[in-house]
Amino acid sequence: MIIMAVDLGKARTGIAASDKTEYLASPVKVITEHNKEKLLAKICETAKEIKAELIVVGLPKNMDGSEGESAQNAREFAARISEELSIEVRLWDERCTTITAHGYLNDTNTRGKKRKAVIDEVAATVILQSFLDSRR
């Protein structure tokens, strides 16, 4: 099954997808959109394009495991995606994924504007790969 991951951000939202075997997560795109309604439409359109059968939305918990405003926003957005597409949407703890993504970009010497352009889709890929690994 193809699984899509969403790393919600205030300015940019990263999208990643798995292969059909659920073995490998790959970056798909970054959606730059501030308007929540337009963002929802673009995420749903992407899910339809790649034929996603399950969506994983990153849940930004605090390091102590508590949830703040961002986590509540992610929960509400996940519910809206599920309603819109009528498919299952799961939340996945995304603590430290951006740090891990920065580490990967450091390893590949990706800097400046290029780094800013891809960090969100790399973070979505990290979220999805973590989810896929947990299913094995």
Tab-separated table of N, CA and C in Angstrom:
chain	number	residue	atom	x	y	z
A	1	MET	N	0.844	-1.171	0.000
A	1	MET	CA	0.000	0.000	0.000
A	1	MET	C	0.895	1.242	0.000
A	2	ILE	N	0.456	2.268	-0.666
A	2	ILE	CA	1.199	3.530	-0.678
A	2	ILE	C	0.753	4.354	0.520
A	3	ILE	N	1.733	4.777	1.304
A	3	ILE	CA	1.478	5.589	2.491
A	3	ILE	C	2.115	6.948	2.263
A	4	MET	N	1.375	7.993	2.566
A	4	MET	CA	1.874	9.356	2.411
A	4	MET	C	2.058	9.978	3.788
A	5	ALA	N	3.135	10.728	3.952
A	5	ALA	CA	3.387	11.442	5.210
A	5	ALA	C	3.291	12.941	4.979
A	6	VAL	N	2.818	13.630	6.017
A	6	VAL	CA	2.660	15.076	5.976
A	6	VAL	C	3.378	15.670	7.183
A	7	ASP	N	4.316	16.572	6.921
A	7	ASP	CA	4.992	17.316	7.982
A	7	ASP	C	4.484	18.753	7.899
A	8	LEU	N	3.471	19.056	8.721
A	8	LEU	CA	2.846	20.378	8.682
A	8	LEU	C	3.792	21.444	9.211
A	9	GLY	N	3.792	22.580	8.544
A	9	GLY	CA	4.578	23.711	9.006
A	9	GLY	C	3.766	24.987	8.852
A	10	LYS	N	4.234	26.051	9.463
A	10	LYS	CA	3.516	27.323	9.358
A	10	LYS	C	3.618	27.915	7.954
A	11	ALA	N	4.781	27.768	7.332
A	11	ALA	CA	4.980	28.327	6.000
A	11	ALA	C	5.080	27.247	4.924
A	12	ARG	N	5.740	26.136	5.254
A	12	ARG	CA	5.956	25.062	4.285
A	12	ARG	C	5.544	23.729	4.887
A	13	THR	N	4.952	22.866	4.057
A	13	THR	CA	4.522	21.544	4.483
A	13	THR	C	5.208	20.511	3.610
A	14	GLY	N	5.918	19.595	4.251
A	14	GLY	CA	6.627	18.551	3.524
A	14	GLY	C	5.742	17.339	3.300
A	15	ILE	N	5.905	16.723	2.121
A	15	ILE	CA	5.158	15.523	1.751
A	15	ILE	C	6.154	14.446	1.336
A	16	ALA	N	5.923	13.221	1.833
A	16	ALA	CA	6.728	12.066	1.447
A	16	ALA	C	5.778	10.912	1.173
A	17	ALA	N	6.269	9.900	0.465
A	17	ALA	CA	5.435	8.737	0.168
A	17	ALA	C	6.287	7.478	0.192
A	18	SER	N	5.625	6.375	0.491
A	18	SER	CA	6.304	5.084	0.480
A	18	SER	C	6.133	4.424	-0.882
A	19	ASP	N	6.948	3.397	-1.107
A	19	ASP	CA	6.718	2.541	-2.258
A	19	ASP	C	5.597	1.560	-1.888
A	20	LYS	N	5.113	0.785	-2.844
A	20	LYS	CA	3.999	-0.123	-2.582
A	20	LYS	C	4.337	-1.207	-1.561
A	21	THR	N	5.611	-1.544	-1.444
A	21	THR	CA	6.010	-2.590	-0.494
A	21	THR	C	6.148	-2.057	0.928
A	22	GLU	N	5.985	-0.766	1.094
A	22	GLU	CA	6.110	-0.091	2.395
A	22	GLU	C	7.506	-0.236	2.988
A	23	TYR	N	8.498	-0.312	2.114
A	23	TYR	CA	9.876	-0.485	2.578
A	23	TYR	C	10.632	0.834	2.641
A	24	LEU	N	10.399	1.699	1.670
A	24	LEU	CA	11.208	2.907	1.533
A	24	LEU	C	10.354	4.162	1.421
A	25	ALA	N	10.708	5.165	2.209
A	25	ALA	CA	10.064	6.476	2.130
A	25	ALA	C	10.899	7.386	1.243
A	26	SER	N	10.234	8.168	0.420
A	26	SER	CA	10.916	9.102	-0.476
A	26	SER	C	10.234	10.462	-0.431
A	27	PRO	N	11.006	11.532	-0.570
A	27	PRO	CA	10.403	12.863	-0.604
A	27	PRO	C	9.555	13.035	-1.857
A	28	VAL	N	8.465	13.771	-1.722
A	28	VAL	CA	7.583	14.028	-2.860
A	28	VAL	C	7.629	15.505	-3.241
A	29	LYS	N	7.327	16.372	-2.264
A	29	LYS	CA	7.291	17.808	-2.571
A	29	LYS	C	7.174	18.612	-1.293
A	30	VAL	N	7.331	19.913	-1.456
A	30	VAL	CA	7.051	20.878	-0.396
A	30	VAL	C	5.920	21.754	-0.908
A	31	ILE	N	4.910	21.911	-0.070
A	31	ILE	CA	3.795	22.786	-0.402
A	31	ILE	C	3.983	24.078	0.392
A	32	THR	N	4.082	25.192	-0.314
A	32	THR	CA	4.207	26.491	0.332
A	32	THR	C	2.835	27.152	0.294
A	33	GLU	N	2.174	27.156	1.451
A	33	GLU	CA	0.828	27.700	1.521
A	33	GLU	C	0.513	28.095	2.956
A	34	HIS	N	0.051	29.317	3.154
A	34	HIS	CA	-0.312	29.806	4.485
A	34	HIS	C	-1.798	29.600	4.783
A	35	ASN	N	-2.625	29.627	3.743
A	35	ASN	CA	-4.068	29.483	3.897
A	35	ASN	C	-4.409	28.012	4.177
A	36	LYS	N	-5.046	27.738	5.319
A	36	LYS	CA	-5.321	26.354	5.725
A	36	LYS	C	-6.243	25.620	4.755
A	37	GLU	N	-7.214	26.324	4.202
A	37	GLU	CA	-8.143	25.675	3.263
A	37	GLU	C	-7.426	25.278	1.974
A	38	LYS	N	-6.600	26.177	1.468
A	38	LYS	CA	-5.845	25.879	0.248
A	38	LYS	C	-4.822	24.775	0.514
A	39	LEU	N	-4.201	24.810	1.696
A	39	LEU	CA	-3.241	23.763	2.058
A	39	LEU	C	-3.928	22.400	2.113
A	40	LEU	N	-5.090	22.347	2.741
A	40	LEU	CA	-5.856	21.098	2.815
A	40	LEU	C	-6.159	20.582	1.406
A	41	ALA	N	-6.584	21.461	0.533
A	41	ALA	CA	-6.901	21.062	-0.847
A	41	ALA	C	-5.666	20.519	-1.562
A	42	LYS	N	-4.515	21.171	-1.372
A	42	LYS	CA	-3.285	20.727	-2.042
A	42	LYS	C	-2.799	19.380	-1.494
A	43	ILE	N	-2.927	19.180	-0.193
A	43	ILE	CA	-2.531	17.899	0.403
A	43	ILE	C	-3.434	16.782	-0.127
A	44	CYS	N	-4.733	17.038	-0.160
A	44	CYS	CA	-5.678	16.032	-0.648
A	44	CYS	C	-5.456	15.729	-2.130
A	45	GLU	N	-5.163	16.755	-2.908
A	45	GLU	CA	-4.876	16.576	-4.329
A	45	GLU	C	-3.630	15.702	-4.515
A	46	THR	N	-2.608	15.966	-3.706
A	46	THR	CA	-1.379	15.172	-3.787
A	46	THR	C	-1.649	13.716	-3.410
A	47	ALA	N	-2.441	13.512	-2.369
A	47	ALA	CA	-2.772	12.146	-1.938
A	47	ALA	C	-3.492	11.390	-3.055
A	48	LYS	N	-4.375	12.067	-3.744
A	48	LYS	CA	-5.089	11.431	-4.855
A	48	LYS	C	-4.138	11.130	-6.011
A	49	GLU	N	-3.246	12.067	-6.316
A	49	GLU	CA	-2.297	11.884	-7.416
A	49	GLU	C	-1.414	10.665	-7.207
A	50	ILE	N	-0.942	10.474	-5.970
A	50	ILE	CA	-0.028	9.351	-5.713
A	50	ILE	C	-0.775	8.090	-5.273
A	51	LYS	N	-2.114	8.193	-5.202
A	51	LYS	CA	-2.972	7.067	-4.824
A	51	LYS	C	-2.662	6.549	-3.420
A	52	ALA	N	-2.518	7.482	-2.489
A	52	ALA	CA	-2.238	7.126	-1.091
A	52	ALA	C	-3.432	6.388	-0.496
A	53	GLU	N	-3.132	5.331	0.252
A	53	GLU	CA	-4.177	4.543	0.899
A	53	GLU	C	-4.197	4.763	2.410
A	54	LEU	N	-3.171	5.411	2.921
A	54	LEU	CA	-3.048	5.745	4.339
A	54	LEU	C	-2.206	7.005	4.411
A	55	ILE	N	-2.549	7.892	5.332
A	55	ILE	CA	-1.773	9.122	5.499
A	55	ILE	C	-1.302	9.198	6.941
A	56	VAL	N	-0.036	9.564	7.098
A	56	VAL	CA	0.574	9.746	8.413
A	56	VAL	C	0.884	11.229	8.557
A	57	VAL	N	0.367	11.826	9.613
A	57	VAL	CA	0.617	13.242	9.883
A	57	VAL	C	1.523	13.339	11.095
A	58	GLY	N	2.609	14.093	10.961
A	58	GLY	CA	3.534	14.279	12.073
A	58	GLY	C	2.863	14.993	13.230
A	59	LEU	N	3.043	14.439	14.437
A	59	LEU	CA	2.484	15.032	15.654
A	59	LEU	C	3.626	15.674	16.441
A	60	PRO	N	3.686	17.007	16.469
A	60	PRO	CA	4.803	17.702	17.117
A	60	PRO	C	4.658	17.775	18.638
A	61	LYS	N	5.089	16.719	19.304
A	61	LYS	CA	5.053	16.701	20.769
A	61	LYS	C	6.254	17.443	21.323
A	62	ASN	N	6.118	17.941	22.549
A	62	ASN	CA	7.245	18.532	23.254
A	62	ASN	C	8.178	17.409	23.691
A	63	MET	N	9.402	17.745	24.028
A	63	MET	CA	10.382	16.725	24.394
A	63	MET	C	9.956	15.916	25.611
A	64	ASP	N	9.129	16.485	26.484
A	64	ASP	CA	8.655	15.754	27.669
A	64	ASP	C	7.411	14.916	27.364
A	65	GLY	N	6.994	14.888	26.101
A	65	GLY	CA	5.844	14.094	25.694
A	65	GLY	C	4.517	14.829	25.744
A	66	SER	N	4.510	16.024	26.291
A	66	SER	CA	3.274	16.801	26.342
A	66	SER	C	2.961	17.375	24.959
A	67	GLU	N	1.742	17.852	24.827
A	67	GLU	CA	1.315	18.420	23.552
A	67	GLU	C	0.925	19.874	23.721
A	68	GLY	N	1.359	20.677	22.775
A	68	GLY	CA	1.033	22.091	22.796
A	68	GLY	C	0.085	22.455	21.672
A	69	GLU	N	0.077	23.716	21.325
A	69	GLU	CA	-0.817	24.234	20.290
A	69	GLU	C	-0.549	23.597	18.928
A	70	SER	N	0.719	23.403	18.588
A	70	SER	CA	1.059	22.804	17.288
A	70	SER	C	0.515	21.385	17.181
A	71	ALA	N	0.590	20.632	18.275
A	71	ALA	CA	0.066	19.263	18.268
A	71	ALA	C	-1.448	19.275	18.092
A	72	GLN	N	-2.116	20.191	18.747
A	72	GLN	CA	-3.564	20.287	18.598
A	72	GLN	C	-3.936	20.647	17.166
A	73	ASN	N	-3.175	21.560	16.569
A	73	ASN	CA	-3.413	21.926	15.169
A	73	ASN	C	-3.225	20.713	14.255
A	74	ALA	N	-2.199	19.914	14.526
A	74	ALA	CA	-1.943	18.716	13.719
A	74	ALA	C	-3.094	17.721	13.855
A	75	ARG	N	-3.597	17.541	15.067
A	75	ARG	CA	-4.734	16.629	15.293
A	75	ARG	C	-5.969	17.089	14.502
A	76	GLU	N	-6.253	18.378	14.574
A	76	GLU	CA	-7.412	18.920	13.864
A	76	GLU	C	-7.242	18.798	12.350
A	77	PHE	N	-6.034	19.061	11.866
A	77	PHE	CA	-5.779	18.986	10.435
A	77	PHE	C	-5.870	17.543	9.952
A	78	ALA	N	-5.354	16.612	10.740
A	78	ALA	CA	-5.431	15.191	10.388
A	78	ALA	C	-6.892	14.750	10.263
A	79	ALA	N	-7.728	15.210	11.181
A	79	ALA	CA	-9.151	14.872	11.134
A	79	ALA	C	-9.798	15.430	9.870
A	80	ARG	N	-9.407	16.614	9.486
A	80	ARG	CA	-9.970	17.233	8.273
A	80	ARG	C	-9.537	16.490	7.013
A	81	ILE	N	-8.276	16.046	6.986
A	81	ILE	CA	-7.789	15.275	5.836
A	81	ILE	C	-8.585	13.974	5.728
A	82	SER	N	-8.783	13.308	6.851
A	82	SER	CA	-9.521	12.049	6.878
A	82	SER	C	-10.951	12.232	6.378
A	83	GLU	N	-11.589	13.295	6.827
A	83	GLU	CA	-12.965	13.585	6.393
A	83	GLU	C	-13.023	13.856	4.889
A	84	GLU	N	-12.065	14.624	4.421
A	84	GLU	CA	-12.051	15.025	3.011
A	84	GLU	C	-11.805	13.837	2.082
A	85	LEU	N	-10.888	12.956	2.465
A	85	LEU	CA	-10.490	11.855	1.589
A	85	LEU	C	-11.168	10.532	1.906
A	86	SER	N	-11.786	10.432	3.070
A	86	SER	CA	-12.407	9.179	3.522
A	86	SER	C	-11.408	8.019	3.556
A	87	ILE	N	-10.182	8.319	3.994
A	87	ILE	CA	-9.196	7.266	4.230
A	87	ILE	C	-8.608	7.461	5.622
A	88	GLU	N	-7.946	6.423	6.107
A	88	GLU	CA	-7.379	6.479	7.449
A	88	GLU	C	-6.204	7.452	7.503
A	89	VAL	N	-6.181	8.239	8.556
A	89	VAL	CA	-5.073	9.155	8.821
A	89	VAL	C	-4.587	8.869	10.232
A	90	ARG	N	-3.296	8.608	10.360
A	90	ARG	CA	-2.703	8.343	11.669
A	90	ARG	C	-1.739	9.462	12.036
A	91	LEU	N	-1.649	9.709	13.328
A	91	LEU	CA	-0.679	10.679	13.840
A	91	LEU	C	0.564	9.922	14.255
A	92	TRP	N	1.746	10.539	14.031
A	92	TRP	CA	3.008	9.895	14.359
A	92	TRP	C	3.926	10.910	15.029
A	93	ASP	N	4.466	10.528	16.173
A	93	ASP	CA	5.366	11.387	16.943
A	93	ASP	C	6.530	11.837	16.062
A	94	GLU	N	6.674	13.132	15.920
A	94	GLU	CA	7.722	13.651	15.041
A	94	GLU	C	8.874	14.319	15.806
A	95	ARG	N	8.976	14.049	17.100
A	95	ARG	CA	10.074	14.654	17.865
A	95	ARG	C	11.415	14.322	17.217
A	96	CYS	N	12.231	15.319	17.073
A	96	CYS	CA	13.613	15.225	16.570
A	96	CYS	C	13.717	14.955	15.069
A	97	THR	N	12.618	14.897	14.336
A	97	THR	CA	12.738	14.613	12.904
A	97	THR	C	13.429	15.745	12.150
A	98	THR	N	13.164	16.983	12.530
A	98	THR	CA	13.823	18.094	11.844
A	98	THR	C	15.318	18.083	12.146
A	99	ILE	N	15.688	17.727	13.365
A	99	ILE	CA	17.111	17.621	13.717
A	99	ILE	C	17.771	16.536	12.882
A	100	THR	N	17.095	15.395	12.750
A	100	THR	CA	17.615	14.298	11.926
A	100	THR	C	17.729	14.744	10.472
A	101	ALA	N	16.722	15.449	9.978
A	101	ALA	CA	16.745	15.937	8.598
A	101	ALA	C	17.910	16.892	8.382
A	102	HIS	N	18.161	17.782	9.345
A	102	HIS	CA	19.310	18.687	9.235
A	102	HIS	C	20.610	17.891	9.191
A	103	GLY	N	20.695	16.824	9.977
A	103	GLY	CA	21.881	15.965	9.964
A	103	GLY	C	22.122	15.355	8.590
A	104	TYR	N	21.044	14.860	7.964
A	104	TYR	CA	21.174	14.299	6.613
A	104	TYR	C	21.643	15.352	5.624
A	105	LEU	N	21.088	16.555	5.743
A	105	LEU	CA	21.477	17.619	4.821
A	105	LEU	C	22.910	18.082	5.076
A	106	ASN	N	23.360	18.022	6.336
A	106	ASN	CA	24.767	18.312	6.624
A	106	ASN	C	25.667	17.284	5.955
A	107	ASP	N	25.255	16.014	6.027
A	107	ASP	CA	26.047	14.934	5.426
A	107	ASP	C	26.195	15.102	3.923
A	108	THR	N	25.196	15.686	3.287
A	108	THR	CA	25.242	15.879	1.835
A	108	THR	C	25.679	17.290	1.458
A	109	ASN	N	26.080	18.063	2.465
A	109	ASN	CA	26.562	19.426	2.267
A	109	ASN	C	25.525	20.306	1.546
A	110	THR	N	24.266	20.130	1.904
A	110	THR	CA	23.183	20.946	1.342
A	110	THR	C	23.028	22.180	2.209
A	111	ARG	N	23.237	23.335	1.625
A	111	ARG	CA	23.261	24.582	2.383
A	111	ARG	C	22.370	25.648	1.750
A	112	GLY	N	22.152	26.709	2.507
A	112	GLY	CA	21.485	27.911	2.014
A	112	GLY	C	20.071	27.706	1.535
A	113	LYS	N	19.766	28.333	0.389
A	113	LYS	CA	18.409	28.293	-0.155
A	113	LYS	C	17.979	26.872	-0.496
A	114	LYS	N	18.892	26.072	-0.977
A	114	LYS	CA	18.566	24.683	-1.318
A	114	LYS	C	18.119	23.926	-0.062
A	115	ARG	N	18.813	24.156	1.043
A	115	ARG	CA	18.475	23.491	2.313
A	115	ARG	C	17.078	23.891	2.775
A	116	LYS	N	16.798	25.175	2.718
A	116	LYS	CA	15.495	25.689	3.143
A	116	LYS	C	14.384	25.112	2.269
A	117	ALA	N	14.682	24.905	1.001
A	117	ALA	CA	13.683	24.402	0.065
A	117	ALA	C	13.337	22.928	0.302
A	118	VAL	N	14.287	22.151	0.839
A	118	VAL	CA	14.052	20.701	0.953
A	118	VAL	C	13.895	20.181	2.375
A	119	ILE	N	14.189	20.984	3.388
A	119	ILE	CA	14.190	20.480	4.766
A	119	ILE	C	12.838	19.885	5.166
A	120	ASP	N	11.759	20.468	4.718
A	120	ASP	CA	10.430	19.988	5.119
A	120	ASP	C	10.084	18.647	4.492
A	121	GLU	N	10.461	18.436	3.220
A	121	GLU	CA	10.175	17.140	2.617
A	121	GLU	C	11.117	16.070	3.159
A	122	VAL	N	12.325	16.457	3.543
A	122	VAL	CA	13.233	15.493	4.185
A	122	VAL	C	12.670	15.108	5.555
A	123	ALA	N	12.151	16.079	6.305
A	123	ALA	CA	11.540	15.782	7.603
A	123	ALA	C	10.334	14.856	7.431
A	124	ALA	N	9.514	15.082	6.409
A	124	ALA	CA	8.373	14.202	6.137
A	124	ALA	C	8.853	12.791	5.813
A	125	THR	N	9.964	12.692	5.109
A	125	THR	CA	10.539	11.390	4.769
A	125	THR	C	11.020	10.674	6.024
A	126	VAL	N	11.633	11.412	6.937
A	126	VAL	CA	12.091	10.828	8.205
A	126	VAL	C	10.895	10.326	9.019
A	127	ILE	N	9.840	11.118	9.077
A	127	ILE	CA	8.619	10.706	9.787
A	127	ILE	C	8.085	9.406	9.187
A	128	LEU	N	7.968	9.377	7.871
A	128	LEU	CA	7.400	8.210	7.212
A	128	LEU	C	8.290	6.984	7.364
A	129	GLN	N	9.596	7.158	7.230
A	129	GLN	CA	10.485	5.999	7.362
A	129	GLN	C	10.405	5.420	8.771
A	130	SER	N	10.299	6.273	9.769
A	130	SER	CA	10.131	5.816	11.148
A	130	SER	C	8.839	5.012	11.294
A	131	PHE	N	7.772	5.511	10.689
A	131	PHE	CA	6.489	4.807	10.718
A	131	PHE	C	6.590	3.455	10.026
A	132	LEU	N	7.197	3.432	8.843
A	132	LEU	CA	7.349	2.185	8.091
A	132	LEU	C	8.171	1.170	8.875
A	133	ASP	N	9.256	1.628	9.474
A	133	ASP	CA	10.114	0.729	10.246
A	133	ASP	C	9.366	0.119	11.427
A	134	SER	N	8.453	0.883	12.023
A	134	SER	CA	7.702	0.386	13.182
A	134	SER	C	6.703	-0.700	12.772
A	135	ARG	N	6.335	-0.745	11.520
A	135	ARG	CA	5.353	-1.737	11.042
A	135	ARG	C	5.982	-3.088	10.742
A	136	ARG	N	7.311	-3.149	10.722
A	136	ARG	CA	7.975	-4.420	10.399
A	136	ARG	C	8.119	-5.288	11.606
